[in-house]
Amino acid sequence: MIEIVSRDPAQTSLVAAAVARLVRPRDIIVLAGPMGAGKTAFARGFAAALGVGPEDDVTSPTFTLVHEYRSGRIPVHHADLYRLATLGEVADLGLRERADLGDVVIIEWGDVATDVLGGHLRIDLEPDGDDDDMRVITVSVEGHSWDARWEKLRSALSAVAP
Ligand SMILES: Nc1ncnc2c1ncn2[C@@H]1O[C@H](COP(=O)(O)OP(=O)(O)O)[C@@H](O)[C@H]1O
Ligand SMILES: [Mg+2]
């Protein structure tokens, strides 16, 4: 587990970019944290760092459930599970299958569905009581797909969030 602090949205973008630089086809990134924590902000920084251009508008896919951005170095599927009621509905989105095509999947409120997602990198964003712009960001992994990248991720994150 890696814990860092972001002091403003720009720093959260840098954190997301550091993750994006190490991401590989078939990775799933789960974003957790309350409304307004910065999950969409993270996804935007992540997509931008993968080269997703302005032709792909990175917004919260709350109503459409999944957005696809194909203008970057790896196709990105951006999901938001907030409105889904059952794990069956989540399974119908085929998020694991989308990743297994060789794409990357990033999922807001993905923590509700970790049972059907398989191995993934998890990013928890938690607002800090005192400062409106402060977020405690905790990075953890389920499975082994990040084992060989973990120390690189740790140093990349400490470089952007010392
Ligand atoms: N350190 C920070 N990291 C991310 N967002 C921040 C931070 N500080 C303030 N914000 C603001 O918090 C809001 C996060 O919104 P959003 O990314 O849509 O949250 P979520 O998708 O988790 O509901 C944005 O208005 C953003 O500017
Ligand atoms: Mg959002």
JSON list of N, CA, C and O in Angstrom, two decimals, residues 83-120:
[
{"chain": "A", "resi": 83, "resn": "ARG", "atom": "N", "xyz": [-24.62, 4.37, -10.39]},
{"chain": "A", "resi": 83, "resn": "ARG", "atom": "CA", "xyz": [-26.05, 4.15, -10.56]},
{"chain": "A", "resi": 83, "resn": "ARG", "atom": "C", "xyz": [-26.43, 2.68, -10.70]},
{"chain": "A", "resi": 83, "resn": "ARG", "atom": "O", "xyz": [-27.61, 2.36, -10.86]},
{"chain": "A", "resi": 84, "resn": "LEU", "atom": "N", "xyz": [-25.46, 1.80, -10.66]},
{"chain": "A", "resi": 84, "resn": "LEU", "atom": "CA", "xyz": [-25.80, 0.39, -10.84]},
{"chain": "A", "resi": 84, "resn": "LEU", "atom": "C", "xyz": [-26.22, -0.24, -9.53]},
{"chain": "A", "resi": 84, "resn": "LEU", "atom": "O", "xyz": [-25.64, 0.01, -8.49]},
{"chain": "A", "resi": 85, "resn": "ALA", "atom": "N", "xyz": [-27.24, -1.07, -9.61]},
{"chain": "A", "resi": 85, "resn": "ALA", "atom": "CA", "xyz": [-27.82, -1.63, -8.39]},
{"chain": "A", "resi": 85, "resn": "ALA", "atom": "C", "xyz": [-27.27, -3.01, -8.05]},
{"chain": "A", "resi": 85, "resn": "ALA", "atom": "O", "xyz": [-27.18, -3.36, -6.88]},
{"chain": "A", "resi": 86, "resn": "THR", "atom": "N", "xyz": [-26.93, -3.79, -9.06]},
{"chain": "A", "resi": 86, "resn": "THR", "atom": "CA", "xyz": [-26.55, -5.18, -8.78]},
{"chain": "A", "resi": 86, "resn": "THR", "atom": "C", "xyz": [-25.23, -5.55, -9.46]},
{"chain": "A", "resi": 86, "resn": "THR", "atom": "O", "xyz": [-24.85, -4.95, -10.47]},
{"chain": "A", "resi": 87, "resn": "LEU", "atom": "N", "xyz": [-24.60, -6.56, -8.92]},
{"chain": "A", "resi": 87, "resn": "LEU", "atom": "CA", "xyz": [-23.36, -7.04, -9.52]},
{"chain": "A", "resi": 87, "resn": "LEU", "atom": "C", "xyz": [-23.63, -7.65, -10.90]},
{"chain": "A", "resi": 87, "resn": "LEU", "atom": "O", "xyz": [-22.76, -7.64, -11.76]},
{"chain": "A", "resi": 88, "resn": "GLY", "atom": "N", "xyz": [-24.85, -8.14, -11.12]},
{"chain": "A", "resi": 88, "resn": "GLY", "atom": "CA", "xyz": [-25.21, -8.66, -12.44]},
{"chain": "A", "resi": 88, "resn": "GLY", "atom": "C", "xyz": [-25.15, -7.56, -13.49]},
{"chain": "A", "resi": 88, "resn": "GLY", "atom": "O", "xyz": [-24.65, -7.77, -14.60]},
{"chain": "A", "resi": 89, "resn": "GLU", "atom": "N", "xyz": [-25.65, -6.37, -13.13]},
{"chain": "A", "resi": 89, "resn": "GLU", "atom": "CA", "xyz": [-25.59, -5.24, -14.06]},
{"chain": "A", "resi": 89, "resn": "GLU", "atom": "C", "xyz": [-24.14, -4.86, -14.34]},
{"chain": "A", "resi": 89, "resn": "GLU", "atom": "O", "xyz": [-23.79, -4.50, -15.46]},
{"chain": "A", "resi": 90, "resn": "VAL", "atom": "N", "xyz": [-23.32, -4.92, -13.30]},
{"chain": "A", "resi": 90, "resn": "VAL", "atom": "CA", "xyz": [-21.90, -4.61, -13.50]},
{"chain": "A", "resi": 90, "resn": "VAL", "atom": "C", "xyz": [-21.28, -5.64, -14.45]},
{"chain": "A", "resi": 90, "resn": "VAL", "atom": "O", "xyz": [-20.55, -5.29, -15.38]},
{"chain": "A", "resi": 91, "resn": "ALA", "atom": "N", "xyz": [-21.60, -6.91, -14.22]},
{"chain": "A", "resi": 91, "resn": "ALA", "atom": "CA", "xyz": [-21.05, -7.97, -15.06]},
{"chain": "A", "resi": 91, "resn": "ALA", "atom": "C", "xyz": [-21.44, -7.74, -16.53]},
{"chain": "A", "resi": 91, "resn": "ALA", "atom": "O", "xyz": [-20.64, -7.98, -17.44]},
{"chain": "A", "resi": 92, "resn": "ASP", "atom": "N", "xyz": [-22.67, -7.24, -16.76]},
{"chain": "A", "resi": 92, "resn": "ASP", "atom": "CA", "xyz": [-23.14, -6.99, -18.13]},
{"chain": "A", "resi": 92, "resn": "ASP", "atom": "C", "xyz": [-22.31, -5.93, -18.86]},
{"chain": "A", "resi": 92, "resn": "ASP", "atom": "O", "xyz": [-22.31, -5.89, -20.09]},
{"chain": "A", "resi": 93, "resn": "LEU", "atom": "N", "xyz": [-21.63, -5.08, -18.11]},
{"chain": "A", "resi": 93, "resn": "LEU", "atom": "CA", "xyz": [-20.80, -4.06, -18.77]},
{"chain": "A", "resi": 93, "resn": "LEU", "atom": "C", "xyz": [-19.52, -4.68, -19.37]},
{"chain": "A", "resi": 93, "resn": "LEU", "atom": "O", "xyz": [-18.84, -4.04, -20.17]},
{"chain": "A", "resi": 94, "resn": "GLY", "atom": "N", "xyz": [-19.20, -5.90, -18.94]},
{"chain": "A", "resi": 94, "resn": "GLY", "atom": "CA", "xyz": [-18.05, -6.60, -19.53]},
{"chain": "A", "resi": 94, "resn": "GLY", "atom": "C", "xyz": [-16.73, -5.89, -19.30]},
{"chain": "A", "resi": 94, "resn": "GLY", "atom": "O", "xyz": [-15.87, -5.86, -20.19]},
{"chain": "A", "resi": 95, "resn": "LEU", "atom": "N", "xyz": [-16.54, -5.35, -18.11]},
{"chain": "A", "resi": 95, "resn": "LEU", "atom": "CA", "xyz": [-15.34, -4.53, -17.88]},
{"chain": "A", "resi": 95, "resn": "LEU", "atom": "C", "xyz": [-14.07, -5.38, -17.94]},
{"chain": "A", "resi": 95, "resn": "LEU", "atom": "O", "xyz": [-13.07, -4.98, -18.54]},
{"chain": "A", "resi": 96, "resn": "ARG", "atom": "N", "xyz": [-14.10, -6.55, -17.31]},
{"chain": "A", "resi": 96, "resn": "ARG", "atom": "CA", "xyz": [-12.92, -7.44, -17.38]},
{"chain": "A", "resi": 96, "resn": "ARG", "atom": "C", "xyz": [-12.65, -7.82, -18.84]},
{"chain": "A", "resi": 96, "resn": "ARG", "atom": "O", "xyz": [-11.50, -7.80, -19.29]},
{"chain": "A", "resi": 97, "resn": "GLU", "atom": "N", "xyz": [-13.71, -8.13, -19.57]},
{"chain": "A", "resi": 97, "resn": "GLU", "atom": "CA", "xyz": [-13.55, -8.53, -20.97]},
{"chain": "A", "resi": 97, "resn": "GLU", "atom": "C", "xyz": [-12.97, -7.38, -21.80]},
{"chain": "A", "resi": 97, "resn": "GLU", "atom": "O", "xyz": [-12.14, -7.59, -22.70]},
{"chain": "A", "resi": 98, "resn": "ARG", "atom": "N", "xyz": [-13.39, -6.16, -21.51]},
{"chain": "A", "resi": 98, "resn": "ARG", "atom": "CA", "xyz": [-12.86, -5.00, -22.23]},
{"chain": "A", "resi": 98, "resn": "ARG", "atom": "C", "xyz": [-11.35, -4.88, -21.98]},
{"chain": "A", "resi": 98, "resn": "ARG", "atom": "O", "xyz": [-10.57, -4.64, -22.89]},
{"chain": "A", "resi": 99, "resn": "ALA", "atom": "N", "xyz": [-10.95, -5.06, -20.72]},
{"chain": "A", "resi": 99, "resn": "ALA", "atom": "CA", "xyz": [-9.52, -5.00, -20.40]},
{"chain": "A", "resi": 99, "resn": "ALA", "atom": "C", "xyz": [-8.78, -6.11, -21.13]},
{"chain": "A", "resi": 99, "resn": "ALA", "atom": "O", "xyz": [-7.70, -5.88, -21.70]},
{"chain": "A", "resi": 100, "resn": "ASP", "atom": "N", "xyz": [-9.37, -7.29, -21.14]},
{"chain": "A", "resi": 100, "resn": "ASP", "atom": "CA", "xyz": [-8.68, -8.45, -21.72]},
{"chain": "A", "resi": 100, "resn": "ASP", "atom": "C", "xyz": [-8.52, -8.35, -23.23]},
{"chain": "A", "resi": 100, "resn": "ASP", "atom": "O", "xyz": [-7.75, -9.10, -23.83]},
{"chain": "A", "resi": 101, "resn": "LEU", "atom": "N", "xyz": [-9.23, -7.40, -23.87]},
{"chain": "A", "resi": 101, "resn": "LEU", "atom": "CA", "xyz": [-9.00, -7.13, -25.29]},
{"chain": "A", "resi": 101, "resn": "LEU", "atom": "C", "xyz": [-7.67, -6.44, -25.52]},
{"chain": "A", "resi": 101, "resn": "LEU", "atom": "O", "xyz": [-7.23, -6.26, -26.65]},
{"chain": "A", "resi": 102, "resn": "GLY", "atom": "N", "xyz": [-7.03, -5.99, -24.41]},
{"chain": "A", "resi": 102, "resn": "GLY", "atom": "CA", "xyz": [-5.77, -5.27, -24.56]},
{"chain": "A", "resi": 102, "resn": "GLY", "atom": "C", "xyz": [-5.94, -3.79, -24.30]},
{"chain": "A", "resi": 102, "resn": "GLY", "atom": "O", "xyz": [-5.06, -2.98, -24.63]},
{"chain": "A", "resi": 103, "resn": "ASP", "atom": "N", "xyz": [-7.05, -3.42, -23.69]},
{"chain": "A", "resi": 103, "resn": "ASP", "atom": "CA", "xyz": [-7.32, -2.02, -23.37]},
{"chain": "A", "resi": 103, "resn": "ASP", "atom": "C", "xyz": [-7.08, -1.78, -21.88]},
{"chain": "A", "resi": 103, "resn": "ASP", "atom": "O", "xyz": [-6.69, -2.69, -21.14]},
{"chain": "A", "resi": 104, "resn": "VAL", "atom": "N", "xyz": [-7.33, -0.55, -21.46]},
{"chain": "A", "resi": 104, "resn": "VAL", "atom": "CA", "xyz": [-7.24, -0.20, -20.05]},
{"chain": "A", "resi": 104, "resn": "VAL", "atom": "C", "xyz": [-8.63, 0.23, -19.59]},
{"chain": "A", "resi": 104, "resn": "VAL", "atom": "O", "xyz": [-9.35, 0.89, -20.34]},
{"chain": "A", "resi": 105, "resn": "VAL", "atom": "N", "xyz": [-9.01, -0.18, -18.38]},
{"chain": "A", "resi": 105, "resn": "VAL", "atom": "CA", "xyz": [-10.33, 0.15, -17.86]},
{"chain": "A", "resi": 105, "resn": "VAL", "atom": "C", "xyz": [-10.17, 0.89, -16.54]},
{"chain": "A", "resi": 105, "resn": "VAL", "atom": "O", "xyz": [-9.45, 0.42, -15.65]},
{"chain": "A", "resi": 106, "resn": "ILE", "atom": "N", "xyz": [-10.79, 2.05, -16.42]},
{"chain": "A", "resi": 106, "resn": "ILE", "atom": "CA", "xyz": [-10.73, 2.83, -15.18]},
{"chain": "A", "resi": 106, "resn": "ILE", "atom": "C", "xyz": [-12.16, 3.04, -14.69]},
{"chain": "A", "resi": 106, "resn": "ILE", "atom": "O", "xyz": [-13.04, 3.42, -15.48]},
{"chain": "A", "resi": 107, "resn": "ILE", "atom": "N", "xyz": [-12.43, 2.72, -13.43]},
{"chain": "A", "resi": 107, "resn": "ILE", "atom": "CA", "xyz": [-13.81, 2.56, -12.96]},
{"chain": "A", "resi": 107, "resn": "ILE", "atom": "C", "xyz": [-14.08, 3.38, -11.70]},
{"chain": "A", "resi": 107, "resn": "ILE", "atom": "O", "xyz": [-13.60, 3.05, -10.61]},
{"chain": "A", "resi": 108, "resn": "GLU", "atom": "N", "xyz": [-14.87, 4.45, -11.84]},
{"chain": "A", "resi": 108, "resn": "GLU", "atom": "CA", "xyz": [-15.30, 5.21, -10.67]},
{"chain": "A", "resi": 108, "resn": "GLU", "atom": "C", "xyz": [-16.31, 4.38, -9.88]},
{"chain": "A", "resi": 108, "resn": "GLU", "atom": "O", "xyz": [-17.13, 3.69, -10.45]},
{"chain": "A", "resi": 109, "resn": "TRP", "atom": "N", "xyz": [-16.24, 4.44, -8.56]},
{"chain": "A", "resi": 109, "resn": "TRP", "atom": "CA", "xyz": [-17.05, 3.62, -7.65]},
{"chain": "A", "resi": 109, "resn": "TRP", "atom": "C", "xyz": [-16.81, 2.13, -7.92]},
{"chain": "A", "resi": 109, "resn": "TRP", "atom": "O", "xyz": [-17.68, 1.30, -7.65]},
{"chain": "A", "resi": 110, "resn": "GLY", "atom": "N", "xyz": [-15.63, 1.80, -8.45]},
{"chain": "A", "resi": 110, "resn": "GLY", "atom": "CA", "xyz": [-15.35, 0.40, -8.78]},
{"chain": "A", "resi": 110, "resn": "GLY", "atom": "C", "xyz": [-15.22, -0.49, -7.56]},
{"chain": "A", "resi": 110, "resn": "GLY", "atom": "O", "xyz": [-15.29, -1.71, -7.68]},
{"chain": "A", "resi": 111, "resn": "ASP", "atom": "N", "xyz": [-15.07, 0.12, -6.39]},
{"chain": "A", "resi": 111, "resn": "ASP", "atom": "CA", "xyz": [-14.90, -0.68, -5.18]},
{"chain": "A", "resi": 111, "resn": "ASP", "atom": "C", "xyz": [-16.14, -1.52, -4.86]},
{"chain": "A", "resi": 111, "resn": "ASP", "atom": "O", "xyz": [-16.04, -2.52, -4.16]},
{"chain": "A", "resi": 112, "resn": "VAL", "atom": "N", "xyz": [-17.31, -1.14, -5.40]},
{"chain": "A", "resi": 112, "resn": "VAL", "atom": "CA", "xyz": [-18.51, -1.93, -5.13]},
{"chain": "A", "resi": 112, "resn": "VAL", "atom": "C", "xyz": [-18.49, -3.26, -5.89]},
{"chain": "A", "resi": 112, "resn": "VAL", "atom": "O", "xyz": [-19.31, -4.13, -5.62]},
{"chain": "A", "resi": 113, "resn": "ALA", "atom": "N", "xyz": [-17.58, -3.39, -6.85]},
{"chain": "A", "resi": 113, "resn": "ALA", "atom": "CA", "xyz": [-17.66, -4.53, -7.76]},
{"chain": "A", "resi": 113, "resn": "ALA", "atom": "C", "xyz": [-16.37, -5.33, -7.83]},
{"chain": "A", "resi": 113, "resn": "ALA", "atom": "O", "xyz": [-16.16, -6.09, -8.77]},
{"chain": "A", "resi": 114, "resn": "THR", "atom": "N", "xyz": [-15.51, -5.18, -6.84]},
{"chain": "A", "resi": 114, "resn": "THR", "atom": "CA", "xyz": [-14.20, -5.83, -6.96]},
{"chain": "A", "resi": 114, "resn": "THR", "atom": "C", "xyz": [-14.35, -7.36, -7.11]},
{"chain": "A", "resi": 114, "resn": "THR", "atom": "O", "xyz": [-13.49, -7.99, -7.72]},
{"chain": "A", "resi": 115, "resn": "ASP", "atom": "N", "xyz": [-15.45, -7.91, -6.61]},
{"chain": "A", "resi": 115, "resn": "ASP", "atom": "CA", "xyz": [-15.66, -9.36, -6.72]},
{"chain": "A", "resi": 115, "resn": "ASP", "atom": "C", "xyz": [-15.75, -9.83, -8.17]},
{"chain": "A", "resi": 115, "resn": "ASP", "atom": "O", "xyz": [-15.37, -10.97, -8.46]},
{"chain": "A", "resi": 116, "resn": "VAL", "atom": "N", "xyz": [-16.27, -8.99, -9.06]},
{"chain": "A", "resi": 116, "resn": "VAL", "atom": "CA", "xyz": [-16.42, -9.44, -10.46]},
{"chain": "A", "resi": 116, "resn": "VAL", "atom": "C", "xyz": [-15.34, -8.88, -11.39]},
{"chain": "A", "resi": 116, "resn": "VAL", "atom": "O", "xyz": [-15.36, -9.14, -12.58]},
{"chain": "A", "resi": 117, "resn": "LEU", "atom": "N", "xyz": [-14.40, -8.13, -10.82]},
{"chain": "A", "resi": 117, "resn": "LEU", "atom": "CA", "xyz": [-13.40, -7.48, -11.68]},
{"chain": "A", "resi": 117, "resn": "LEU", "atom": "C", "xyz": [-12.09, -8.26, -11.80]},
{"chain": "A", "resi": 117, "resn": "LEU", "atom": "O", "xyz": [-11.35, -8.07, -12.75]},
{"chain": "A", "resi": 118, "resn": "GLY", "atom": "N", "xyz": [-11.78, -9.08, -10.82]},
{"chain": "A", "resi": 118, "resn": "GLY", "atom": "CA", "xyz": [-10.47, -9.73, -10.82]},
{"chain": "A", "resi": 118, "resn": "GLY", "atom": "C", "xyz": [-9.38, -8.77, -10.38]},
{"chain": "A", "resi": 118, "resn": "GLY", "atom": "O", "xyz": [-9.66, -7.73, -9.76]},
{"chain": "A", "resi": 119, "resn": "GLY", "atom": "N", "xyz": [-8.14, -9.10, -10.70]},
{"chain": "A", "resi": 119, "resn": "GLY", "atom": "CA", "xyz": [-7.01, -8.29, -10.24]},
{"chain": "A", "resi": 119, "resn": "GLY", "atom": "C", "xyz": [-7.09, -6.87, -10.75]},
{"chain": "A", "resi": 119, "resn": "GLY", "atom": "O", "xyz": [-7.53, -6.63, -11.87]},
{"chain": "A", "resi": 120, "resn": "HIS", "atom": "N", "xyz": [-6.66, -5.92, -9.90]},
{"chain": "A", "resi": 120, "resn": "HIS", "atom": "CA", "xyz": [-6.73, -4.51, -10.30]},
{"chain": "A", "resi": 120, "resn": "HIS", "atom": "C", "xyz": [-5.86, -3.66, -9.39]},
{"chain": "A", "resi": 120, "resn": "HIS", "atom": "O", "xyz": [-5.47, -4.08, -8.30]}
]
